[in-house]
mmCIF file with all atom_site columns, C-alpha atoms in Angstrom:
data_model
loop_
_atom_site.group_PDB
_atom_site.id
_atom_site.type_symbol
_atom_site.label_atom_id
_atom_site.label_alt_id
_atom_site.label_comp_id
_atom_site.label_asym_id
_atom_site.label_entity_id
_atom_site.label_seq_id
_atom_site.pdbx_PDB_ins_code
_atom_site.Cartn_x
_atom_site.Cartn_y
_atom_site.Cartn_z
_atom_site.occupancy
_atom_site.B_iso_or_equiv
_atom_site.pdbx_formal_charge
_atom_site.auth_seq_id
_atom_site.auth_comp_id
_atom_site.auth_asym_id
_atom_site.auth_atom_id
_atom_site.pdbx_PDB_model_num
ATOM 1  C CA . UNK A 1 1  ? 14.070  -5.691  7.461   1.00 65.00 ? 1  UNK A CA 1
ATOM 2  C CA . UNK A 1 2  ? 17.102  -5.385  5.488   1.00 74.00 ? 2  UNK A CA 1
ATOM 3  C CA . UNK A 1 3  ? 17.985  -2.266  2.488   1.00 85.00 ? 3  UNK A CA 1
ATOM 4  C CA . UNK A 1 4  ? 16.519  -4.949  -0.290  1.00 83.00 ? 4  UNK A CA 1
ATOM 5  C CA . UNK A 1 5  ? 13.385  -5.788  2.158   1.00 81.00 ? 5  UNK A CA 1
ATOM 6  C CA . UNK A 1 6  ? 13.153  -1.539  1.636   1.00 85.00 ? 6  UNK A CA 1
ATOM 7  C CA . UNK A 1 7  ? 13.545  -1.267  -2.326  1.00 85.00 ? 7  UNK A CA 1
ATOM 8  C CA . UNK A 1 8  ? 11.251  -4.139  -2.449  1.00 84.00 ? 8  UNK A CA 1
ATOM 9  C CA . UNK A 1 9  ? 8.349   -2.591  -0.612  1.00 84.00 ? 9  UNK A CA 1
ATOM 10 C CA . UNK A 1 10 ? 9.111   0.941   -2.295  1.00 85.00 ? 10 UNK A CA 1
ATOM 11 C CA . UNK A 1 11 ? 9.306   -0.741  -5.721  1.00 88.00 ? 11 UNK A CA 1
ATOM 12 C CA . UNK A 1 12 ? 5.646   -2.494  -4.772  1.00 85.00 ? 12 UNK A CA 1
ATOM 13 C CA . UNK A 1 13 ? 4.358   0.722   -3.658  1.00 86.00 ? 13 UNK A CA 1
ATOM 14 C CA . UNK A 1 14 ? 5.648   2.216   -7.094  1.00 86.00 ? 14 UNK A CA 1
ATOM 15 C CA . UNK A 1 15 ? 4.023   -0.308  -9.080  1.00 88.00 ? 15 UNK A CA 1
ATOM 16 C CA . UNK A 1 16 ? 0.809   -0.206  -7.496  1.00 86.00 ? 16 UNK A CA 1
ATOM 17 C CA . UNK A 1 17 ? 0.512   3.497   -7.482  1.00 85.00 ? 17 UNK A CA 1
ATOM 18 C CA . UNK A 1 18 ? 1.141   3.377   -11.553 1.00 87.00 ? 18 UNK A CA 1
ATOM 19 C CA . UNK A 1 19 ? -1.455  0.372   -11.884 1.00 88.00 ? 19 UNK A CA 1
ATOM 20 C CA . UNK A 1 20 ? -4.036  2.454   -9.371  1.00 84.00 ? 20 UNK A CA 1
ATOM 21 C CA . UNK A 1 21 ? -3.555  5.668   -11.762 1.00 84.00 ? 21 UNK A CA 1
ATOM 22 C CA . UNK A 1 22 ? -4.155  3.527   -14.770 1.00 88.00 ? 22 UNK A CA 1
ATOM 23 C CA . UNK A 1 23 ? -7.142  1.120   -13.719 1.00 87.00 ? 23 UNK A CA 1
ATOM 24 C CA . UNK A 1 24 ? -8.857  3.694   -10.989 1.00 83.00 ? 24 UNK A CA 1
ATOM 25 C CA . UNK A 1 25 ? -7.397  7.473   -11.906 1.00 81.00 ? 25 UNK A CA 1
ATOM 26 C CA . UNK A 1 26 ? -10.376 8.702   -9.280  1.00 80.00 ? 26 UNK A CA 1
ATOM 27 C CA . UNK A 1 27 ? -9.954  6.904   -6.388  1.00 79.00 ? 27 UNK A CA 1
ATOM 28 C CA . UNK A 1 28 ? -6.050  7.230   -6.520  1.00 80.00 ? 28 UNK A CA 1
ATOM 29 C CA . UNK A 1 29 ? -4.459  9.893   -4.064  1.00 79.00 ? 29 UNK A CA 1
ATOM 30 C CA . UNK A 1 30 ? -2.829  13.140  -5.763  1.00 79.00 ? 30 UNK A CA 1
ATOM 31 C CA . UNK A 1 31 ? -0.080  13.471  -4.080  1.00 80.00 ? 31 UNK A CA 1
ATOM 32 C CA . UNK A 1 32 ? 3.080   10.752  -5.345  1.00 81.00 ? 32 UNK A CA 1
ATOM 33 C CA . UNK A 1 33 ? 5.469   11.219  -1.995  1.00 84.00 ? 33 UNK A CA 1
ATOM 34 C CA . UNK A 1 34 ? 2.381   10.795  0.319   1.00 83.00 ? 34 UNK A CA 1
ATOM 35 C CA . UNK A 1 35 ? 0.969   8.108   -1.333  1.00 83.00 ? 35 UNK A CA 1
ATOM 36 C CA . UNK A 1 36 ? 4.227   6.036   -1.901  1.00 84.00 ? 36 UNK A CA 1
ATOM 37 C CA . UNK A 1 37 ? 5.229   6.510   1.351   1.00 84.00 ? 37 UNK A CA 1
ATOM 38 C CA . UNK A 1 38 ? 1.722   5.191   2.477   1.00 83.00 ? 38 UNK A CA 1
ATOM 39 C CA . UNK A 1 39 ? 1.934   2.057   0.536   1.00 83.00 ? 39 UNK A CA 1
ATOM 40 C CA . UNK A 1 40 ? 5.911   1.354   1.696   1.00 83.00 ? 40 UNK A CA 1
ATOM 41 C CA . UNK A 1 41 ? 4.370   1.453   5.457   1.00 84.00 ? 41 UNK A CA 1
ATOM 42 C CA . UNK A 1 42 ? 1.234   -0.805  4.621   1.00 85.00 ? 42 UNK A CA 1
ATOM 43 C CA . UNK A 1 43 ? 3.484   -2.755  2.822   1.00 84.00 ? 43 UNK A CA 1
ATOM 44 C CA . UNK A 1 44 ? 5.618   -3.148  6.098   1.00 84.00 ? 44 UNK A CA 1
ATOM 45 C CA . UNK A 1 45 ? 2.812   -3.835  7.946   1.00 86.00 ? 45 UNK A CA 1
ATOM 46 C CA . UNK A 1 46 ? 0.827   -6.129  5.688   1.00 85.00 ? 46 UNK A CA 1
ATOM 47 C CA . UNK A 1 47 ? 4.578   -8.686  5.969   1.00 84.00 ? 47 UNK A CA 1
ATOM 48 C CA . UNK A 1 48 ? 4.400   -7.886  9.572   1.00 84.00 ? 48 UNK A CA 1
ATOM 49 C CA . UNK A 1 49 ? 1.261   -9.351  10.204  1.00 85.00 ? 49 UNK A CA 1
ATOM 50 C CA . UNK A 1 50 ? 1.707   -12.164 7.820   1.00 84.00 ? 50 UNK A CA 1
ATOM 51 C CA . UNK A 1 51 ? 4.988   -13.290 9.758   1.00 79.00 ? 51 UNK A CA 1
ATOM 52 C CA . UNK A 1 52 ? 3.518   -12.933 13.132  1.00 82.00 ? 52 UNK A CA 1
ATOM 53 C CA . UNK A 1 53 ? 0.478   -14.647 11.960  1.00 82.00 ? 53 UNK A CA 1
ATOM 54 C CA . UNK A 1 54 ? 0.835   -17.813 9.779   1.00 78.00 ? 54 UNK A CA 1
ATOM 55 C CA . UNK A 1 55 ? 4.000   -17.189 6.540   1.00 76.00 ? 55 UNK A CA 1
ATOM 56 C CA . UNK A 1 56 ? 1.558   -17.496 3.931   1.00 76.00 ? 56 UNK A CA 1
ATOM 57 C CA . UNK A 1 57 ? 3.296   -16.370 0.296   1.00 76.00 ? 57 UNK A CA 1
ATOM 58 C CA . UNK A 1 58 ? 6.805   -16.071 -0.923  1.00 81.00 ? 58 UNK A CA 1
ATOM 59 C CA . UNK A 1 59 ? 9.420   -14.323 1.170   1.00 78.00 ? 59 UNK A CA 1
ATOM 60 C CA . UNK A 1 60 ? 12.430  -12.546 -0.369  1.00 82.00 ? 60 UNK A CA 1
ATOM 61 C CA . UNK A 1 61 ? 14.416  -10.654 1.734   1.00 83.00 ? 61 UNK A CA 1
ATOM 62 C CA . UNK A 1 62 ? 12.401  -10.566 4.883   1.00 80.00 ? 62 UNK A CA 1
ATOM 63 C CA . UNK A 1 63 ? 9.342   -9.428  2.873   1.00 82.00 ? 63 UNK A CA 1
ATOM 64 C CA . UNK A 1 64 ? 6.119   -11.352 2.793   1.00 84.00 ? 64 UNK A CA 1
ATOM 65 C CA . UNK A 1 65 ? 5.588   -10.534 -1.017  1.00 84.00 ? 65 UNK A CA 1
ATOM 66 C CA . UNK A 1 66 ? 1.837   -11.655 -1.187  1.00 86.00 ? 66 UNK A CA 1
ATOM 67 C CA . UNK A 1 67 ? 0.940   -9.695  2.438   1.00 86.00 ? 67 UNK A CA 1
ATOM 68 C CA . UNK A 1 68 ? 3.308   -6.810  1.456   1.00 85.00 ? 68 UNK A CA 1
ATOM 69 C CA . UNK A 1 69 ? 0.955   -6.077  -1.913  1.00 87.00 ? 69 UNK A CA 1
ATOM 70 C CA . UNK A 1 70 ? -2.178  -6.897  0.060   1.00 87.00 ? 70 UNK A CA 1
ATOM 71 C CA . UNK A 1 71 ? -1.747  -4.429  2.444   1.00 86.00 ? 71 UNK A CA 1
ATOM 72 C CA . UNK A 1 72 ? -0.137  -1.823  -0.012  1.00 87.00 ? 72 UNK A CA 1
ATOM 73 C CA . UNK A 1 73 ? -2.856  -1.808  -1.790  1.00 88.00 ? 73 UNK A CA 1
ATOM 74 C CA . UNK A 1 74 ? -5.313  -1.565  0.942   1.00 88.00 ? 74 UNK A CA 1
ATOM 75 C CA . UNK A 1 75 ? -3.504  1.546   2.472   1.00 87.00 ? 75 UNK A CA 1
ATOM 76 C CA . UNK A 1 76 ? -3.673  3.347   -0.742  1.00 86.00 ? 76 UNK A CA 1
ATOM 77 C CA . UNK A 1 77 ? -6.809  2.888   -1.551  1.00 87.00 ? 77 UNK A CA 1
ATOM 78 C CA . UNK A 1 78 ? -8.329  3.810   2.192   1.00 86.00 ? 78 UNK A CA 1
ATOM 79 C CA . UNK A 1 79 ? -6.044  6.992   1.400   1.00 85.00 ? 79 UNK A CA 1
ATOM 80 C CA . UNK A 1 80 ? -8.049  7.239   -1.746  1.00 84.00 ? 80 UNK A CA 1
ATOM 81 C CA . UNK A 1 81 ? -11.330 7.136   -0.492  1.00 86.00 ? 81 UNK A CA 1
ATOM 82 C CA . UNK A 1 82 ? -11.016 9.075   2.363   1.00 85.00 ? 82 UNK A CA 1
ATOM 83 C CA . UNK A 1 83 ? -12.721 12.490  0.676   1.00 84.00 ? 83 UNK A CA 1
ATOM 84 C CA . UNK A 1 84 ? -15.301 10.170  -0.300  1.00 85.00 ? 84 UNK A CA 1
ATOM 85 C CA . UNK A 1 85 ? -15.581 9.363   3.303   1.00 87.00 ? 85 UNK A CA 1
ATOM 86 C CA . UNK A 1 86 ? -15.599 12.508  4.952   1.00 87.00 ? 86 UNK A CA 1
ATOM 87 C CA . UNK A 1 87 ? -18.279 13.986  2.519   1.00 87.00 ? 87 UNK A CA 1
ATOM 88 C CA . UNK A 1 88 ? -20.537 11.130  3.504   1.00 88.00 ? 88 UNK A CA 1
ATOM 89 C CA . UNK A 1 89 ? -20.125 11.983  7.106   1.00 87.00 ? 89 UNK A CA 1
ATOM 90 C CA . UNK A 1 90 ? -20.289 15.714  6.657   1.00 84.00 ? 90 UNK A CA 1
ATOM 91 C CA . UNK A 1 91 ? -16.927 16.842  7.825   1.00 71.00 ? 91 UNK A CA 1
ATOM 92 C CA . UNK A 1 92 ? -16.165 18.984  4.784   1.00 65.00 ? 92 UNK A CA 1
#
């Protein structure tokens, strides 16, 4: 991964964070460092597993865009929900 593979996946964790806050306020994480730097790994991983696997999507700098938002966005919003989570098991 190269410095534009970074700002691309911190840019996509960026934008998804300001679209969570708008479309889902409740189920988005407080926190902005925590949750950005959540997404920027998920991101990783998401274009990680997509060019290991089969190179489905665009790729711009290294980055698997289409993987890189599907697993953003699938970090953050586990990170969202995991209050919800822990209050249905009973670990409060």
């Amino acid at each position: 991964m190269s410095v534009a593979g970074f700002f691309i996946l911190l840019a996509i964790a960026i934008l998804l964070r300001f679209i969570g806050n708008k479309v889902i306020p409740i189920v988005m994480p407080t926190g902005r460092l925590r949750t950005i730097a959540l997404g920027g790994v998920g991101g990783f991983l998401g274009s990680l597993v997509d060019s290991l696997l089969r190179q489905f999507g665009p790729e711009v700098a290294g980055i698997n865009l289409v993987a890189a938002v599907i697993g953003c966005a699938l970090f953050i919003l586990l990170l969202g929900i995991a209050p919800f989570i822990k209050i249905l098991l009973g670990k409060v």
